Coordinates of C-alpha atoms in Angstrom, one line a residue:
M763 CA 98.8 -81.2 124.3
E764 CA 95.4 -80.7 123.3
K765 CA 95.3 -78.1 120.3
I766 CA 93.6 -74.9 121.3
E767 CA 90.6 -73.6 119.4
L768 CA 91.2 -70.7 117.0
K769 CA 88.7 -68.2 118.5
P770 CA 87.2 -65.9 117.3
A771 CA 86.8 -68.1 114.2
L772 CA 85.8 -65.1 111.8
V773 CA 89.1 -63.7 112.6
F774 CA 91.2 -66.4 112.1
E775 CA 89.3 -67.3 109.0
Q776 CA 90.4 -64.0 107.6
F777 CA 93.9 -64.4 108.8
A778 CA 94.4 -67.7 107.0
K779 CA 93.1 -66.3 104.0
I780 CA 95.6 -63.0 104.1
N781 CA 98.5 -65.6 104.7
Q782 CA 97.7 -66.9 101.3
I783 CA 98.5 -63.6 99.8
P784 CA 102.2 -62.5 99.3
R785 CA 102.3 -59.0 100.7
Q786 CA 106.0 -58.0 101.2
S787 CA 106.6 -54.4 101.8
K788 CA 106.5 -52.5 98.4
H789 CA 104.9 -55.6 96.7
E790 CA 101.1 -55.5 98.1
E791 CA 99.5 -55.4 94.8
K792 CA 97.7 -58.8 95.5
M793 CA 96.8 -57.6 98.9
I794 CA 95.3 -54.3 97.5
A795 CA 93.3 -56.4 94.9
Y796 CA 91.9 -58.6 97.6
L797 CA 90.8 -56.0 99.8
K798 CA 89.3 -53.9 96.9
E799 CA 87.3 -57.1 95.9
F800 CA 86.3 -57.9 99.5
G801 CA 84.6 -54.7 100.1
E802 CA 82.9 -54.1 96.6
S803 CA 81.6 -57.7 96.7
R804 CA 79.9 -56.9 100.0
G805 CA 78.4 -53.4 98.8
L806 CA 80.7 -51.4 101.0
E807 CA 82.1 -48.2 99.8
T808 CA 85.6 -48.9 98.9
L809 CA 88.4 -46.5 98.0
V810 CA 92.0 -47.1 97.0
D811 CA 94.5 -43.8 97.0
E812 CA 97.2 -43.0 94.8
T813 CA 99.7 -44.6 97.2
G814 CA 97.8 -47.8 97.4
N815 CA 96.1 -47.3 100.7
V816 CA 92.5 -49.0 100.9
L817 CA 89.7 -47.5 103.0
I818 CA 86.5 -49.4 103.4
R819 CA 83.3 -47.9 105.0
K820 CA 80.6 -49.7 106.7
S821 CA 77.4 -47.9 107.9
A822 CA 76.0 -47.7 111.4
T823 CA 73.5 -50.3 112.6
P824 CA 70.1 -49.4 113.2
G825 CA 70.0 -47.3 116.3
Y826 CA 73.5 -46.3 116.2
E827 CA 73.5 -43.8 113.2
N828 CA 74.4 -41.0 115.5
K829 CA 77.5 -42.4 117.1
P830 CA 80.8 -41.1 116.0
C831 CA 82.8 -42.5 113.2
I832 CA 85.4 -44.9 114.3
V833 CA 88.5 -45.6 112.2
L834 CA 90.2 -49.0 112.5
Q835 CA 93.7 -49.1 111.1
S836 CA 96.3 -51.8 110.2
H837 CA 99.2 -52.1 107.9
M838 CA 98.9 -54.7 104.9
D839 CA 102.5 -55.3 104.4
M840 CA 104.8 -57.7 106.3
V841 CA 108.6 -58.2 107.1
C842 CA 109.8 -61.3 105.3
E843 CA 112.4 -63.1 107.1
N844 CA 113.2 -66.9 107.0
V845 CA 115.6 -69.4 108.3
P846 CA 118.4 -70.4 105.8
E847 CA 116.9 -73.8 105.7
R848 CA 113.4 -72.8 104.7
K849 CA 113.2 -72.2 101.0
I850 CA 110.5 -69.6 100.1
D851 CA 109.6 -67.0 97.3
F852 CA 107.8 -64.3 99.4
L853 CA 106.5 -62.6 96.2
N854 CA 104.6 -65.9 95.4
D855 CA 104.4 -68.4 98.3
P856 CA 102.0 -68.3 101.0
I857 CA 102.9 -68.6 104.8
E858 CA 102.5 -71.8 106.4
T859 CA 101.0 -71.6 109.7
Y860 CA 100.7 -74.1 112.7
V861 CA 99.5 -74.3 116.3
D862 CA 101.8 -74.8 119.1
G863 CA 100.0 -74.9 122.4
E864 CA 98.4 -71.5 122.8
W865 CA 100.8 -69.9 120.1
L866 CA 100.4 -69.6 116.4
K867 CA 103.7 -70.0 114.4
A868 CA 104.9 -70.2 111.0
N869 CA 107.0 -72.7 109.3
G870 CA 110.6 -71.1 109.2
T871 CA 109.3 -67.7 108.3
T872 CA 107.9 -64.7 109.8
L873 CA 104.2 -65.2 110.7
G874 CA 102.9 -62.0 109.2
A875 CA 100.7 -61.4 112.2
D876 CA 102.5 -57.9 112.2
D877 CA 100.2 -56.6 111.2
G878 CA 98.2 -59.3 109.3
I879 CA 96.4 -60.0 112.5
G880 CA 95.2 -56.6 112.7
C881 CA 93.8 -56.6 109.0
A882 CA 92.1 -59.8 109.8
I883 CA 90.2 -58.3 112.7
E884 CA 89.2 -55.5 110.5
L885 CA 87.9 -57.7 107.8
A886 CA 86.1 -59.8 110.4
L887 CA 84.2 -56.6 111.6
L888 CA 83.2 -55.8 107.9
D889 CA 82.1 -59.2 107.5
A890 CA 79.9 -59.6 110.4
N891 CA 76.3 -59.1 110.5
D892 CA 75.6 -59.3 114.2
I893 CA 77.8 -56.6 115.8
E894 CA 76.3 -53.3 117.2
H895 CA 78.2 -50.1 115.8
G896 CA 78.2 -46.7 114.5
P897 CA 79.9 -45.7 111.3
I898 CA 82.9 -47.6 110.7
E899 CA 86.0 -46.9 108.5
C900 CA 88.8 -49.7 108.0
L901 CA 92.0 -48.3 106.7
F902 CA 94.6 -50.6 105.2
T903 CA 97.9 -49.0 104.9
V904 CA 100.9 -50.1 102.5
D905 CA 104.6 -50.1 103.3
E906 CA 104.6 -49.6 107.0
E907 CA 107.7 -51.7 107.5
T908 CA 110.0 -50.2 105.1
G909 CA 109.3 -46.3 105.4
L910 CA 105.8 -45.8 106.3
T911 CA 105.1 -44.4 102.9
G912 CA 101.6 -45.4 103.0
A913 CA 100.7 -43.4 105.9
E914 CA 102.9 -40.5 104.6
G915 CA 101.2 -40.4 101.3
L916 CA 97.7 -40.5 102.9
Q917 CA 95.9 -37.3 102.0
S918 CA 93.7 -35.2 104.3
G919 CA 90.2 -36.0 103.9
F920 CA 90.6 -39.7 102.9
M921 CA 89.3 -40.6 106.5
T922 CA 86.4 -38.7 108.0
G923 CA 86.4 -40.2 111.4
K924 CA 87.8 -38.4 114.4
W925 CA 88.7 -41.4 116.6
L926 CA 91.3 -44.0 115.4
I927 CA 92.4 -47.3 116.9
N928 CA 95.6 -48.6 115.6
L929 CA 95.7 -52.3 115.6
D930 CA 99.7 -52.7 115.4
S931 CA 100.9 -53.0 119.1
E932 CA 102.1 -56.4 120.2
D933 CA 101.0 -56.6 124.2
E934 CA 97.5 -57.3 125.0
G935 CA 96.5 -55.3 128.2
Q936 CA 98.7 -52.4 126.9
I937 CA 97.3 -49.3 125.4
F938 CA 99.6 -47.3 123.6
V939 CA 99.3 -43.5 123.4
S940 CA 102.7 -42.3 122.0
C941 CA 105.5 -43.6 119.9
A942 CA 109.0 -42.5 118.7
G943 CA 110.2 -41.0 115.4
G944 CA 112.6 -42.6 113.2
R945 CA 115.0 -42.0 110.4
N946 CA 117.4 -44.3 108.3
T947 CA 120.8 -43.5 107.3
N948 CA 122.3 -44.8 104.1
A949 CA 126.1 -45.0 103.7
T950 CA 127.6 -45.9 100.4
F951 CA 131.4 -46.8 99.9
R952 CA 132.6 -46.5 96.4
Y953 CA 135.6 -48.3 94.9
E954 CA 137.0 -50.5 92.1
K955 CA 138.2 -54.1 93.1
E956 CA 141.7 -55.1 92.6
E957 CA 143.8 -58.3 92.8
A958 CA 145.1 -59.4 96.2
A959 CA 148.7 -59.4 97.1
A960 CA 150.6 -62.2 96.0
G961 CA 150.7 -64.8 98.7
S962 CA 147.3 -64.0 100.3
F963 CA 145.2 -66.4 102.2
F964 CA 141.3 -66.1 101.8
V965 CA 138.9 -66.8 104.7
E966 CA 135.2 -66.8 104.8
I967 CA 133.9 -65.8 108.4
S968 CA 130.1 -66.3 109.2
L969 CA 127.7 -66.6 111.9
K970 CA 124.1 -67.4 112.1
G971 CA 121.4 -68.5 114.7
L972 CA 121.3 -65.1 116.5
F973 CA 117.9 -64.0 117.9
G974 CA 117.4 -60.8 116.0
G975 CA 114.4 -58.9 116.4
H976 CA 112.5 -55.6 116.1
S977 CA 115.1 -52.6 116.1
G978 CA 112.9 -50.5 118.3
D979 CA 110.9 -52.8 120.6
D980 CA 113.9 -55.1 121.1
I981 CA 116.7 -52.9 121.1
N982 CA 117.1 -52.8 124.9
K983 CA 117.2 -56.7 125.3
K984 CA 120.8 -57.1 125.0
R985 CA 120.5 -59.3 121.6
A986 CA 123.6 -59.5 119.6
N987 CA 124.0 -57.5 116.2
A988 CA 125.6 -59.9 113.6
I989 CA 127.2 -56.7 111.8
K990 CA 128.8 -55.6 115.0
V991 CA 130.0 -59.0 116.1
L992 CA 131.8 -59.6 112.6
A993 CA 133.0 -56.1 112.6
R994 CA 134.7 -56.2 115.7
F995 CA 136.6 -59.5 115.0
L996 CA 137.6 -57.7 111.8
Y997 CA 138.9 -54.6 113.5
E998 CA 140.8 -56.8 116.0
E999 CA 142.6 -58.7 113.4
N1000 CA 143.2 -55.6 111.2
E1001 CA 145.0 -54.0 114.0
K1002 CA 147.1 -56.9 114.5
F1003 CA 148.3 -58.0 110.9
G1004 CA 146.0 -56.3 108.3
V1005 CA 143.1 -57.7 106.5
Q1006 CA 141.6 -56.8 103.4
L1007 CA 137.8 -57.0 102.7
C1008 CA 136.5 -59.2 99.7
S1009 CA 132.7 -59.0 100.7
F1010 CA 130.7 -58.3 103.9
N1011 CA 126.9 -59.3 103.7
S1012 CA 124.6 -59.3 106.5
G1013 CA 121.0 -58.0 107.4
K1014 CA 117.8 -57.7 105.3
A1015 CA 115.5 -55.1 106.8
H1016 CA 116.1 -51.8 108.0
N1017 CA 114.1 -52.3 111.0
A1018 CA 115.4 -55.6 112.3
I1019 CA 118.3 -56.6 114.2
P1020 CA 120.6 -58.7 111.8
R1021 CA 120.8 -62.4 112.8
D1022 CA 123.4 -63.6 110.5
G1023 CA 126.2 -62.4 108.4
K1024 CA 129.1 -63.4 106.1
V1025 CA 132.6 -61.9 105.4
V1026 CA 135.4 -62.9 103.2
V1027 CA 138.7 -61.3 103.8
A1028 CA 142.4 -61.7 102.3
I1029 CA 145.1 -62.0 104.9
P1030 CA 148.8 -62.6 104.9
M1031 CA 149.5 -66.2 104.3
A1032 CA 151.7 -66.3 107.5
Q1033 CA 148.7 -65.5 109.7
K1034 CA 146.4 -68.4 108.2
E1035 CA 146.7 -70.4 111.5
Q1036 CA 146.7 -67.5 113.9
I1037 CA 143.3 -66.1 112.6
R1038 CA 141.7 -69.5 113.5
V1039 CA 143.1 -69.3 116.9
D1040 CA 142.0 -65.7 117.4
W1041 CA 138.6 -66.7 116.0
N1042 CA 138.2 -69.4 118.5
V1043 CA 139.0 -67.2 121.2
Y1044 CA 136.9 -64.7 120.3
T1045 CA 133.9 -66.5 119.8
A1046 CA 134.2 -67.8 123.2
K1047 CA 134.3 -64.4 124.6
V1048 CA 131.0 -63.5 122.5
E1049 CA 129.2 -66.6 123.7
D1050 CA 130.1 -65.6 127.1
E1051 CA 128.9 -62.0 126.6
Y1052 CA 125.5 -63.2 125.4
H1053 CA 125.1 -66.5 127.1
V1054 CA 121.6 -65.2 128.4
T1055 CA 120.2 -64.0 125.2
E1056 CA 121.9 -65.9 122.3
K1057 CA 121.9 -69.6 123.2
D1058 CA 121.7 -70.6 119.5
M1059 CA 124.3 -68.8 117.8
E1060 CA 126.9 -70.6 115.5
F1061 CA 130.2 -69.3 114.4
F1062 CA 132.2 -70.7 111.2
L1063 CA 135.5 -70.0 109.7
Q1064 CA 137.1 -71.7 106.8
S1065 CA 139.4 -71.2 103.9
T1066 CA 137.9 -70.0 100.4
D1067 CA 138.9 -69.4 96.9
A1068 CA 140.9 -66.5 96.0
Q1069 CA 138.9 -63.4 94.9
A1070 CA 139.3 -59.7 94.2
V1071 CA 139.7 -57.6 97.0
L1072 CA 138.5 -53.8 98.1
P1073 CA 141.3 -51.3 98.0
K1074 CA 143.1 -51.3 101.6
S1075 CA 142.1 -47.6 102.4
V1076 CA 138.4 -48.3 101.9
S1077 CA 138.5 -51.7 103.4
D1078 CA 140.2 -50.0 106.4
N1079 CA 137.6 -47.2 106.6
I1080 CA 134.6 -49.7 106.4
I1081 CA 135.9 -52.0 109.0
R1082 CA 136.6 -48.9 111.4
A1083 CA 133.3 -47.3 110.8
L1084 CA 131.3 -50.4 111.6
Q1085 CA 133.6 -50.9 114.7
A1086 CA 132.8 -47.4 115.8
V1087 CA 129.3 -46.5 114.9
D1088 CA 126.9 -46.4 117.7
N1089 CA 124.5 -49.3 118.0
G1090 CA 121.9 -50.0 120.8
V1091 CA 120.4 -47.8 123.4
F1092 CA 121.9 -44.1 123.4
A1093 CA 119.5 -42.7 126.2
M1094 CA 116.6 -43.5 128.4
C1095 CA 113.7 -41.2 128.9
Q1096 CA 114.2 -38.7 131.8
D1097 CA 110.6 -38.3 132.8
E1098 CA 110.5 -40.4 136.1
E1099 CA 107.2 -42.1 135.1
L1100 CA 108.8 -43.4 131.6
A1101 CA 112.3 -44.3 132.8
W1102 CA 111.9 -47.8 131.8
L1103 CA 111.3 -46.7 128.2
V1104 CA 114.0 -46.1 125.6
E1105 CA 114.3 -42.5 124.4
T1106 CA 117.0 -42.6 121.7
S1107 CA 118.7 -45.6 119.9
S1108 CA 120.4 -46.7 116.6
N1109 CA 120.8 -50.0 115.0
V1110 CA 123.2 -51.2 112.3
A1111 CA 120.6 -53.0 110.1
S1112 CA 122.5 -54.2 107.0
V1113 CA 125.6 -54.3 104.8
C1114 CA 125.6 -55.2 101.3
T1115 CA 128.9 -55.2 99.0
T1116 CA 129.0 -55.6 95.4
D1117 CA 132.0 -55.2 92.8
T1118 CA 131.8 -51.5 93.1
E1119 CA 130.2 -50.5 96.3
C1120 CA 129.4 -51.1 99.8
K1121 CA 125.9 -49.9 101.3
V1122 CA 125.3 -49.7 105.1
V1123 CA 121.9 -49.1 106.4
A1124 CA 121.4 -47.9 110.1
S1125 CA 118.1 -46.6 111.5
Q1126 CA 118.0 -44.0 114.3
R1127 CA 114.6 -43.6 116.8
S1128 CA 114.0 -41.2 119.3
C1129 CA 110.6 -39.7 121.1
V1130 CA 112.4 -36.4 121.3
M1131 CA 112.8 -35.2 117.9
S1132 CA 116.1 -32.9 118.7
N1133 CA 117.8 -35.9 120.0
L1134 CA 116.7 -38.0 116.9
D1135 CA 118.4 -35.1 114.9
N1136 CA 121.6 -35.4 117.1
M1137 CA 121.8 -39.2 116.8
C1138 CA 121.2 -39.2 113.1
A1139 CA 123.9 -36.4 112.8
T1140 CA 126.4 -38.4 114.9
V1141 CA 125.9 -41.6 112.7
K1142 CA 126.1 -39.2 109.7
A1143 CA 129.3 -37.8 110.8
L1144 CA 131.1 -41.2 111.7
F1145 CA 130.3 -42.5 108.0
Q1146 CA 131.5 -39.0 106.4
L1147 CA 134.7 -39.3 108.3
A1148 CA 135.1 -42.6 107.1
G1149 CA 134.7 -41.4 103.3
A1150 CA 131.2 -42.5 102.6
E1151 CA 128.6 -40.7 100.9
V1152 CA 125.7 -40.5 103.3
V1153 CA 122.0 -39.8 102.5
Q1154 CA 119.3 -39.7 105.2
G1155 CA 115.6 -39.9 104.7
E1156 CA 113.1 -37.5 106.0
G1157 CA 111.8 -40.3 108.3
Y1158 CA 108.8 -40.0 110.5
P1159 CA 107.6 -37.9 113.5
A1160 CA 107.1 -39.0 117.1
W1161 CA 103.4 -39.2 118.0
K1162 CA 103.1 -37.0 121.2
M1163 CA 100.5 -38.2 123.9
N1164 CA 97.3 -36.4 123.9
P1165 CA 96.6 -35.9 127.9
N1166 CA 93.1 -35.0 127.2
S1167 CA 92.1 -37.9 125.0
K1168 CA 88.5 -39.0 125.4
L1169 CA 89.3 -42.1 123.2
T1170 CA 92.0 -43.3 125.6
E1171 CA 89.7 -42.6 128.7
L1172 CA 86.9 -44.9 126.9
V1173 CA 89.2 -47.5 125.9
V1174 CA 90.6 -47.8 129.3
D1175 CA 87.3 -47.7 131.0
T1176 CA 85.9 -50.4 128.8
Y1177 CA 88.7 -52.6 129.3
K1178 CA 88.4 -52.4 133.1
E1179 CA 84.7 -53.2 132.8
L1180 CA 85.5 -56.3 130.7
F1181 CA 88.5 -57.7 132.2
K1182 CA 88.4 -56.6 136.0
K1183 CA 91.8 -55.2 135.8
D1184 CA 93.6 -52.0 134.8
P1185 CA 95.3 -51.9 131.4
L1186 CA 98.7 -50.3 131.0
V1187 CA 98.6 -46.9 129.4
L1188 CA 102.4 -46.7 127.7
G1189 CA 104.4 -45.2 125.0
I1190 CA 106.7 -47.4 122.7
H1191 CA 110.0 -46.9 121.1
A1192 CA 108.8 -48.5 118.0
G1193 CA 107.4 -46.2 115.1
L1194 CA 103.7 -46.3 114.4
E1195 CA 101.7 -44.7 111.7
C1196 CA 99.8 -42.4 114.2
G1197 CA 102.9 -40.1 114.1
L1198 CA 102.1 -39.4 110.5
F1199 CA 98.3 -39.4 110.8
S1200 CA 98.7 -36.7 113.6
E1201 CA 100.4 -34.5 110.9
R1202 CA 97.5 -34.9 108.1
Y1203 CA 94.6 -35.1 110.9
P1204 CA 95.7 -32.9 114.0
D1205 CA 92.4 -33.1 115.5
M1206 CA 92.5 -37.2 115.4
D1207 CA 92.2 -38.9 118.8
M1208 CA 94.2 -41.9 118.7
V1209 CA 95.3 -45.0 120.5
S1210 CA 97.2 -48.2 119.7
F1211 CA 96.6 -51.9 121.0
G1212 CA 96.4 -55.4 119.6
P1213 CA 96.9 -59.0 120.8
T1214 CA 100.1 -60.3 122.1
L1215 CA 102.9 -61.1 119.7
R1216 CA 106.6 -62.2 120.1
H1217 CA 109.7 -62.1 118.3
V1218 CA 108.2 -60.0 115.4
H1219 CA 110.5 -59.4 112.4
T1220 CA 112.2 -63.0 113.1
P1221 CA 111.2 -66.5 111.8
E1222 CA 110.3 -67.0 115.5
E1223 CA 107.4 -64.5 115.5
K1224 CA 104.3 -66.1 117.2
L1225 CA 100.7 -64.9 118.1
L1226 CA 99.2 -65.7 121.4
I1227 CA 95.9 -67.0 120.4
P1228 CA 93.6 -66.5 123.4
T1229 CA 94.6 -62.9 123.3
V1230 CA 93.0 -62.3 119.9
Q1231 CA 89.6 -63.0 121.7
M1232 CA 90.4 -60.5 124.1
V1233 CA 91.0 -57.8 121.8
W1234 CA 88.1 -58.6 119.6
D1235 CA 85.9 -58.5 122.8
H1236 CA 87.3 -55.2 123.7
I1237 CA 86.9 -53.7 120.2
L1238 CA 83.1 -54.7 120.2
A1239 CA 82.5 -53.3 123.6
I1240 CA 84.2 -49.8 122.5
L1241 CA 81.9 -49.8 119.4
K1242 CA 78.9 -50.5 121.3
K1243 CA 79.6 -47.7 123.5

């Protein structure tokens, strides 16, 4: 297959440079330094706020001085996921990319196009000297992926533009004008481990190769959640003959569907053959249930060395809570024109055990804030009943559609003129920083769009190369108008 050319070259040159810079969420120091040097070396006004957000201003080209200032915005951090076989230090190592047909992919890791490609488009605009535009402000926010703390910390007056284009969407030809709000639930079970009963048999149960995905955008695609798959088996076996947890570890990011996991349990010696039989029967059922979406999942069960166990009462509570907790779509939108859109959902994102505690993180989302409150209360109550200490963050607000948006009208009309077809104007179940911007800048007119990405937040993440040129051309046309 002939290798496709990476166009526009200026954008992909910037993206290649960005992927040499480690920028895991909450560790964006090197990216902040790069952006600061980029702006200052070109004589552009460059600001860094207390949170770490970077704003670079570029003056209008001759004849466009009276045009309104447009803000282009992306987040500089990325979700760091890798397949087990790919050893990488995300705090120091670059992302290795390659071209596969029309797609740009990474070697065994997330690609970082969410939202590195948005940053690259902004940097290309700042670097270009042949584009007609009014005043531009390019905003690069920190820590979008693990709490939107960059957008939350953005102060009024940092931006001066009244129109904002967020470049953090994943389907070319779709213009987003609203998003869901979200909040995390953190449940902690505390205990002191103890010796297992005499004659116990120890089993390690694990799975890998699940598809995973974005816990908002992909929550309705019937993908298996590793935590729920493991918890379901543990619950069944616990009801039959009793199991006792030694450890349960699965999931990494609060906004990703967990792809793999491992559990160690102690069981009665007399059940060591029965649990193998039950596992084989159970995994066959799971494979049948997910035969369309999970073609590569693998299951493992093996004996392991003796180790300390959680107290039986705590072990039972954790297993029962993980079996019972809501996971997936809770409600679809009631409005007829948005009936296809998920309204409310929850994702059990991670479980991590140590010698003294088990921490569970679940994330709830909704475009109706009262229903978000209800979903959060439901998850919280469940873990409280199980004896956990529960803390919920403040989360982030939904972004409500502006029915009188002049920017949406301009973006849609320009798209029609360029590509001779209508774009889709939509809401999204994922969280976008626009919701937080709307609190600090209530008069800001905003839209979100971007090139086509697939499988974000997983090592299968990929970028459809031709759509980058389309988004670039669209932005240039908007700026010229």
